[in-house]
Amino acid sequence: MLFRSALVLIMGMLAGLSIGATVHAAEQSVARKPNVVFILVDDLGQRDLGCYGSTFYETPNIDRLAKEGARFTDAYAACPVCSPTRASIMSGQWPQRTGVTDYIGAAGPDKWPRNTRLLPAPYSDRLALDAPTLAKAMKGAGYATFFAGKWHLGPEGWWPENQGFDINKGGCDKGGPYGGKKYFSPYANPRLSDGPEGEHLPDRLATETATFIEANKERPFFAYFSFYSVHTPLMARPDLQKKYEEKRAKLGLTPTWGQEGNCKVRQVQEHAVYAGMVEAMDLAVGKVLSKLDELGLSDNTLVIITSDNGGLSTSEGSPTSNLPLRGGKGWIYEGGIREPLLMRWPAVVKAGSVISTPVSSPDFFPTLLAAAQAQPQAGQVMDGMSLLPLLKGQELPERALFWHYPHYGNQGGRPNAAIRRGPWKLIHWFEDGREELFDLSKDLSETTDLAAKEPQRVAALRAELAAWQQAVGAKFPTPNAKYVAGKSEWMSEKGKSKKKSVASEQ
């Protein structure tokens, strides 16, 4: 009897040790998952960073990421304006699947105020609550989830806290910091308490992000830092504005303009206020990176920084130049969709890597799922590919990238669709059915249209684009029965020509 009791006791102890070992192994597995800091900068052009060639703007903290990680040369936003790209990043789907195909707040076809040949296609003004989101997936994988900054994916009830984020600091329906003193406290933001008078918004959001990181340093975390910067209104810290005014004078820089459609396009980076906004954004990035260093978390943290569309160069002050890329925000040319993209993960990514494979917004979702050892929702459609193979020095299968923007933006662009396969890019314009073809390997600035010389290539790319449009349920613009040829596009209530306000809330 004594022997049996001892045996039961020993077996119980072994079972306990086994269970304890299993729990410990599971905890270690979770601990080995990388932290993720995803940084999205609003309206930041690819050429607005030192590591992409800017000599006027100063971005040492972001340039550090390029030195310590991977720099992508051919990264694209899924749309030339903000909300569709944001929905694509968040869902891992092309904007056409989410229904968010224009910036939220844009007029739809039922209340269209402009004298244009076409009526824009209808679009959804919110990311559906049952849509897959990065936050839901990361939370399901055991991550603490945090959002700071610009959301612009729906009205209250569709904000970050309704889409899988544990904490929301500043995310609401607005497309810019339009309340209070805008970029300075008081902010009048329903999800961000006011700081001391004059507190600067990008620094405050960085502080909130760093605070979240420190509070969750013992578990895997997903911090989504979505700047309001460098979107309009154009406002800089006075000291930084003065710095760049002096730098501009010292370098002898003056505004130079070109023409894109009916719009003037800036040709030189010399806007002192915008430069100050870029540097303040970079300083905020630096604050977050310093917190990772301080806590010893940098090696096992995947840091991603990108933008939601190209730099603003043809309206609303036209504060930056995207040269040698053509056009800017609102345009389907490279200046409107080619983005900065940097990824640093020292445990995986070789420092100083340069990756030329074309990638796009839907790729972030499968990339983060793979990194976090997370699973998609049952039946979830993911349009992107994981970029982890590229980060490990491998290759992705060749594929095409697509765009479909059946709307009129506020920067001069017209309804269009596009496809890039290899170096070839085809643009289809909806107003007149015209097509343009460019070989980006030889003509990055898209100056030479090869459509007339390459009819077979045009036909093949057009067919592939049409098949994709059908597959994703793309909606199209329709003829505008009220269009009057020869009259101004912008009309007052009495039918007189009216200059469009440039204070867009995109």
XYZ file of C-alpha atoms in Angstrom:
506
model
C 0.000 0.000 0.000
C 2.837 2.341 0.887
C 4.609 1.474 -2.363
C 1.458 2.207 -4.374
C 0.998 5.584 -2.655
C 4.605 6.529 -3.388
C 4.213 5.477 -6.991
C 1.085 7.623 -7.401
C 2.907 10.565 -5.807
C 5.911 10.189 -8.127
C 3.681 9.879 -11.196
C 1.794 13.002 -10.138
C 5.033 14.923 -9.732
C 6.240 13.811 -13.183
C 2.926 14.801 -14.728
C 3.177 18.185 -13.049
C 6.701 18.633 -14.338
C 5.533 17.654 -17.825
C 2.674 20.137 -17.748
C 4.977 22.814 -16.374
C 7.531 22.129 -19.096
C 4.803 22.329 -21.743
C 3.541 25.638 -20.374
C 7.102 26.985 -20.190
C 7.771 25.888 -23.769
C 4.581 27.592 -24.913
C 5.586 30.781 -23.090
C 9.010 30.652 -24.695
C 7.377 30.171 -28.107
C 5.273 33.285 -27.558
C 8.326 35.168 -26.284
C 10.224 34.249 -29.442
C 7.599 35.894 -31.634
C 8.811 39.251 -32.893
C 7.291 42.487 -31.755
C 5.951 44.590 -34.619
C 6.030 48.367 -34.994
C 4.245 49.448 -38.177
C 4.730 53.121 -39.023
C 2.529 54.725 -41.680
C 3.324 58.302 -42.692
C 0.554 60.264 -44.401
C 1.343 61.712 -47.850
C 5.071 61.011 -47.577
C 6.656 60.811 -51.026
C 9.304 58.218 -51.758
C 11.863 60.947 -52.487
C 11.144 62.815 -49.246
C 13.751 60.812 -47.307
C 17.514 61.088 -47.293
C 17.877 57.357 -47.917
C 15.863 57.818 -51.133
C 17.855 60.784 -52.356
C 16.502 63.924 -50.688
C 19.209 66.473 -49.971
C 16.946 69.184 -48.538
C 14.885 67.275 -45.969
C 16.804 65.746 -43.060
C 15.699 62.298 -41.862
C 18.583 60.679 -39.935
C 16.421 58.338 -37.866
C 14.626 56.850 -40.851
C 17.900 56.729 -42.775
C 19.234 54.644 -39.897
C 16.499 52.080 -40.579
C 17.699 51.837 -44.173
C 21.269 51.173 -42.998
C 20.201 48.600 -40.433
C 17.507 46.875 -42.491
C 16.081 46.584 -45.989
C 15.169 49.386 -48.377
C 12.616 48.633 -51.092
C 13.007 50.535 -54.349
C 9.747 49.441 -56.013
C 7.163 49.500 -53.223
C 3.674 50.733 -54.085
C 0.552 52.044 -52.387
C -2.610 50.272 -53.500
C -4.177 53.630 -54.409
C -2.986 57.193 -55.121
C -5.127 58.541 -52.237
C -5.261 57.620 -48.576
C -8.320 55.681 -47.319
C -8.192 52.898 -49.947
C -4.525 52.225 -49.203
C -5.213 52.231 -45.470
C -8.058 49.744 -45.934
C -5.776 47.578 -48.071
C -2.994 47.541 -45.489
C -5.431 46.786 -42.689
C -7.286 43.984 -44.526
C -4.642 42.445 -46.778
C -7.000 42.924 -49.724
C -7.156 45.135 -52.774
C -9.290 48.224 -52.051
C -11.886 46.970 -54.537
C -12.700 44.013 -52.291
C -13.171 46.244 -49.246
C -15.313 48.724 -51.192
C -13.193 51.637 -49.908
C -11.922 52.933 -53.252
C -11.813 56.698 -52.630
C -10.802 58.853 -49.700
C -13.652 58.781 -47.200
C -15.546 62.040 -47.390
C -15.328 62.415 -51.162
C -18.610 63.135 -52.963
C -20.256 60.132 -54.584
C -22.154 59.948 -57.884
C -25.495 60.872 -56.274
C -24.245 64.279 -55.085
C -21.489 64.956 -57.595
C -20.735 68.716 -57.764
C -18.273 68.822 -60.652
C -18.762 69.257 -64.388
C -16.885 66.132 -65.486
C -17.400 63.687 -68.346
C -17.996 60.826 -65.947
C -19.653 60.283 -62.618
C -17.340 58.556 -60.152
C -18.163 55.039 -59.045
C -19.887 54.600 -55.654
C -17.662 53.561 -52.764
C -17.981 52.412 -49.156
C -17.369 55.082 -46.518
C -16.158 52.627 -43.851
C -14.160 49.437 -43.434
C -16.736 46.767 -42.568
C -16.710 45.529 -38.987
C -16.557 41.936 -40.184
C -13.552 42.647 -42.409
C -10.311 40.898 -41.517
C -7.858 43.294 -39.919
C -4.243 43.111 -38.888
C -5.218 43.952 -35.324
C -7.702 41.075 -35.077
C -5.154 38.629 -36.471
C -2.320 39.810 -34.228
C -4.557 39.867 -31.174
C -5.579 36.294 -31.966
C -1.898 35.351 -32.011
C -1.395 36.646 -28.469
C -0.245 40.179 -29.241
C -1.116 43.347 -27.370
C -2.455 45.758 -30.013
C -2.129 49.541 -30.139
C -3.100 52.280 -32.578
C -1.947 55.900 -32.634
C -2.746 58.664 -35.116
C -4.804 58.858 -38.278
C -7.488 56.220 -38.918
C -9.891 57.664 -41.556
C -11.665 54.351 -42.167
C -15.172 55.164 -41.036
C -17.386 56.994 -38.530
C -17.504 56.392 -34.802
C -18.326 52.746 -34.190
C -15.858 51.784 -36.938
C -12.753 53.170 -35.220
C -9.608 51.223 -34.192
C -11.103 49.923 -30.942
C -13.910 48.359 -33.005
C -11.451 46.667 -35.371
C -9.212 44.741 -32.968
C -7.019 47.352 -31.289
C -6.788 47.280 -27.499
C -5.809 50.961 -27.321
C -6.638 53.863 -29.620
C -4.792 57.173 -29.290
C -6.080 59.669 -31.831
C -7.804 57.469 -34.410
C -11.137 58.870 -35.604
C -13.022 59.739 -38.799
C -10.945 62.771 -39.744
C -8.446 62.717 -42.592
C -6.229 65.291 -40.924
C -5.719 67.152 -37.629
C -8.537 69.609 -38.246
C -9.698 70.326 -34.689
C -8.343 72.742 -32.113
C -4.941 74.116 -33.058
C -4.452 71.292 -35.523
C -0.852 70.058 -35.176
C -0.524 71.695 -31.757
C -2.430 71.143 -28.520
C -5.275 71.585 -27.798
C -6.180 69.049 -30.496
C -9.958 68.671 -30.001
C -9.548 65.010 -30.984
C -12.214 62.678 -29.500
C -9.661 59.899 -28.967
C -6.671 61.955 -27.787
C -6.639 64.060 -24.652
C -5.138 67.517 -24.994
C -1.589 67.999 -23.820
C 0.051 71.179 -22.552
C -0.551 74.266 -24.672
C 1.616 74.055 -27.778
C 2.476 70.343 -27.492
C 3.346 69.016 -30.957
C 1.153 66.217 -32.304
C 3.804 63.957 -33.891
C 5.881 64.015 -30.710
C 2.823 63.294 -28.574
C 1.862 60.292 -30.704
C 5.441 59.007 -30.472
C 5.302 59.350 -26.679
C 2.056 57.370 -26.577
C 3.605 54.659 -28.735
C 6.745 54.478 -26.586
C 4.601 54.269 -23.436
C 2.667 51.338 -24.888
C 5.894 49.562 -25.849
C 7.306 49.893 -22.350
C 4.072 48.704 -20.734
C 4.090 45.558 -22.910
C 7.808 44.802 -23.050
C 7.308 41.361 -21.481
C 4.895 40.114 -24.168
C 4.660 40.367 -27.954
C 3.112 43.642 -29.074
C 1.800 45.159 -32.289
C 2.057 48.960 -32.399
C 0.510 50.666 -35.426
C 1.794 54.246 -35.459
C -0.130 56.096 -38.168
C 1.099 59.686 -38.422
C -1.172 62.580 -39.282
C 2.050 64.113 -40.619
C 2.934 65.172 -43.258
C -0.627 65.805 -44.468
C -2.077 69.299 -44.766
C -2.567 71.703 -43.054
C 1.005 72.732 -43.697
C 2.255 73.668 -40.218
C 5.724 73.258 -38.749
C 7.382 73.952 -35.428
C 8.620 77.553 -35.701
C 12.212 76.553 -34.959
C 12.228 73.937 -37.700
C 10.576 76.256 -40.196
C 13.281 78.847 -39.506
C 15.992 76.220 -39.887
C 14.841 75.313 -43.378
C 14.233 78.889 -44.443
C 17.885 79.522 -43.654
C 18.959 76.318 -45.368
C 16.951 77.212 -48.488
C 18.568 80.647 -48.621
C 22.047 79.213 -48.104
C 21.553 76.725 -50.937
C 19.969 79.345 -53.183
C 16.891 77.215 -53.855
C 13.830 78.763 -55.510
C 10.509 77.258 -56.619
C 10.507 75.679 -60.053
C 7.332 74.437 -61.713
C 6.343 72.006 -64.423
C 2.952 70.990 -65.760
C 0.946 67.814 -65.140
C -2.398 67.897 -66.933
C -4.124 71.097 -65.824
C -1.965 71.382 -62.700
C 1.348 72.997 -61.895
C 3.737 70.467 -60.383
C 6.616 71.370 -58.064
C 10.054 70.459 -59.416
C 12.351 71.319 -56.482
C 12.261 70.336 -52.817
C 12.608 73.687 -51.061
C 9.379 74.187 -49.074
C 10.581 75.185 -45.591
C 7.349 74.410 -43.737
C 7.045 70.978 -45.294
C 10.702 70.268 -44.570
C 10.069 71.107 -40.921
C 7.118 68.713 -40.895
C 9.261 65.943 -42.367
C 11.995 66.459 -39.760
C 9.487 66.511 -36.884
C 8.069 63.229 -38.175
C 11.583 61.767 -38.314
C 12.276 62.907 -34.752
C 9.104 61.129 -33.641
C 10.270 57.943 -35.353
C 13.561 58.357 -33.534
C 11.785 58.538 -30.166
C 10.130 55.157 -30.818
C 13.375 53.567 -32.020
C 15.180 54.866 -28.936
C 12.602 53.232 -26.683
C 13.167 49.879 -28.418
C 16.920 50.306 -27.915
C 16.518 51.323 -24.292
C 14.449 48.224 -23.518
C 16.718 45.853 -25.453
C 13.907 44.985 -27.867
C 15.367 46.120 -31.182
C 16.837 42.793 -32.313
C 13.514 40.968 -32.128
C 11.269 43.768 -33.330
C 10.141 44.053 -36.942
C 9.922 47.756 -37.758
C 8.165 48.770 -40.966
C 7.799 52.309 -42.281
C 5.888 53.288 -45.422
C 3.324 55.776 -46.770
C -0.267 55.711 -48.032
C 0.265 57.518 -51.363
C 2.791 59.687 -53.115
C 3.969 63.132 -52.095
C 1.646 66.105 -52.603
C 3.019 68.001 -55.594
C 0.105 69.333 -57.693
C -2.352 71.000 -55.276
C -2.991 72.208 -51.710
C 0.249 74.140 -51.670
C 2.150 71.525 -53.678
C 4.733 71.284 -50.885
C 7.084 68.643 -52.294
C 8.657 67.358 -55.490
C 8.713 63.670 -56.379
C 11.235 63.948 -59.224
C 12.411 61.906 -61.004
C 9.019 60.271 -60.442
C 6.172 61.792 -62.427
C 3.130 63.386 -60.782
C 2.186 62.955 -57.148
C -0.679 62.244 -54.797
C -3.923 61.632 -56.684
C -2.132 60.543 -59.873
C -1.534 57.015 -61.145
C 1.945 57.954 -62.354
C 4.855 56.740 -60.224
C 4.972 59.890 -58.113
C 1.464 59.136 -56.887
C 1.849 55.464 -55.993
C 5.532 54.539 -55.552
C 6.308 54.600 -51.834
C 9.179 54.546 -49.396
C 9.342 51.171 -47.651
C 11.905 50.199 -45.042
C 11.924 47.051 -42.925
C 14.292 46.359 -40.060
C 14.412 43.069 -38.176
C 18.027 42.433 -37.122
C 17.360 38.791 -36.266
C 16.300 38.140 -39.874
C 17.172 40.984 -42.254
C 20.686 41.663 -43.508
C 21.659 45.252 -42.779
C 21.825 47.491 -45.820
C 19.746 45.220 -48.047
C 18.229 46.771 -51.172
C 15.204 44.987 -52.625
C 13.946 45.840 -56.114
C 11.052 43.360 -56.314
C 7.740 45.226 -56.842
C 5.506 44.935 -53.752
C 2.228 46.553 -52.688
C -0.021 47.373 -49.719
C -1.848 43.996 -49.513
C 1.508 42.290 -48.872
C 1.825 43.594 -45.306
C -0.961 41.402 -43.919
C 0.502 38.012 -44.942
C 3.982 39.267 -44.015
C 2.979 40.057 -40.437
C 0.951 36.866 -40.107
C 3.985 34.837 -41.160
C 6.279 36.738 -38.796
C 3.856 36.366 -35.879
C 3.072 32.713 -36.603
C -0.567 33.787 -36.831
C -3.397 32.289 -38.839
C -5.855 34.113 -41.113
C -9.556 33.976 -40.368
C -11.418 31.035 -41.873
C -12.263 31.789 -45.481
C -10.267 35.016 -45.498
C -9.129 36.250 -48.902
C -5.597 37.630 -48.904
C -4.480 39.342 -52.081
C -0.864 39.878 -51.084
C 2.211 37.720 -50.613
C 4.400 37.401 -47.545
C 7.572 39.413 -47.984
C 9.561 37.308 -45.516
C 11.337 35.415 -48.324
C 12.598 38.748 -49.685
C 13.781 39.768 -46.230
C 15.737 36.500 -46.057
C 17.421 37.081 -49.418
C 15.115 34.813 -51.419
C 12.755 35.614 -54.299
C 9.005 35.814 -54.826
C 7.178 34.300 -57.804
C 6.665 36.826 -60.588
C 3.269 38.506 -60.478
C 1.418 41.614 -61.611
C 0.367 44.545 -59.416
C -2.894 46.404 -60.048
C -4.646 49.720 -59.427
C -8.234 50.785 -60.066
C -9.249 54.337 -59.163
C -12.683 55.125 -60.700
C -12.790 58.600 -59.163
C -11.706 62.208 -59.621
C -9.247 63.232 -56.934
C -8.509 66.745 -55.698
C -5.023 66.836 -57.173
C -5.866 66.742 -60.893
C -5.862 62.996 -61.554
C -8.696 61.435 -63.560
C -10.445 58.027 -63.295
C -8.105 55.254 -64.372
C -6.763 51.760 -63.835
C -3.256 50.375 -64.204
C -1.194 47.208 -64.176
C 2.511 46.629 -63.690
C 4.070 43.350 -64.795
C 7.844 43.181 -64.779
C 9.144 46.560 -65.959
C 6.004 47.268 -68.003
C 3.241 49.533 -66.767
C -0.040 50.062 -68.611
C -2.459 52.869 -67.689
C -6.057 52.830 -68.919
C -7.953 56.139 -68.733
C -11.702 55.795 -68.333
C -12.780 59.146 -69.802
C -11.592 58.419 -73.340
C -10.386 54.796 -73.266
C -6.827 55.939 -73.937
C -3.927 53.738 -72.889
C -0.340 54.561 -72.033
C 2.507 52.057 -71.817
C 5.832 52.677 -70.108
C 8.995 50.622 -69.643
C 9.968 51.629 -66.132
C 13.376 49.955 -66.365
C 14.380 52.541 -68.978
C 11.915 55.345 -68.344
C 11.298 55.818 -64.634
C 9.890 59.300 -65.267
C 7.236 57.944 -67.670
C 8.061 60.370 -70.453
C 7.823 58.025 -73.450
C 4.475 56.345 -74.191
C 5.160 53.085 -76.059
C 1.534 52.015 -76.538
C 1.519 52.661 -80.291
C 4.746 50.664 -80.768
C 3.693 47.710 -78.596
C 0.076 46.855 -79.524
C 0.393 43.168 -78.596
C 1.829 43.947 -75.186
C -0.911 46.540 -74.628
C -3.589 43.991 -75.517
C -2.144 41.330 -73.216
C -1.786 43.689 -70.245
C -5.222 45.168 -70.846
C -6.756 41.677 -70.837
C -4.967 40.783 -67.608
C -6.132 44.028 -66.007
C -9.732 43.384 -67.082
C -9.660 39.855 -65.674
C -8.400 41.179 -62.337
C -11.067 43.900 -62.265
C -13.748 41.265 -62.710
C -12.218 38.996 -60.059
C -12.163 41.708 -57.364
C -15.581 43.149 -58.206
C -14.302 46.523 -59.395
C -16.900 49.263 -59.908
C -16.657 51.690 -62.800
C -17.500 55.339 -63.452
C -20.523 56.077 -65.620
C -21.341 58.845 -68.142
C -22.425 62.136 -66.588
C -25.699 63.211 -68.239
C -25.257 66.735 -66.846
C -21.808 67.281 -68.334
C -21.508 70.476 -70.394
C -18.504 70.620 -72.727
C -16.485 73.809 -72.627
C -17.601 74.907 -69.169
C -15.490 75.008 -66.036
C -15.207 71.779 -64.096
C -16.007 73.586 -60.849
C -19.384 75.386 -60.901
C -21.128 77.566 -58.337
C -24.786 77.138 -57.481
C -25.664 79.785 -60.094
C -23.676 78.041 -62.778
C -20.726 80.429 -62.729
C -17.159 79.217 -62.745
C -15.857 78.699 -59.230
C -12.293 78.068 -58.128
C -11.977 74.873 -56.119
C -10.838 75.247 -52.523
C -7.607 73.374 -51.887
C -8.393 72.616 -48.245
C -9.065 68.947 -48.937
C -9.667 66.568 -46.049
C -8.147 63.578 -47.762
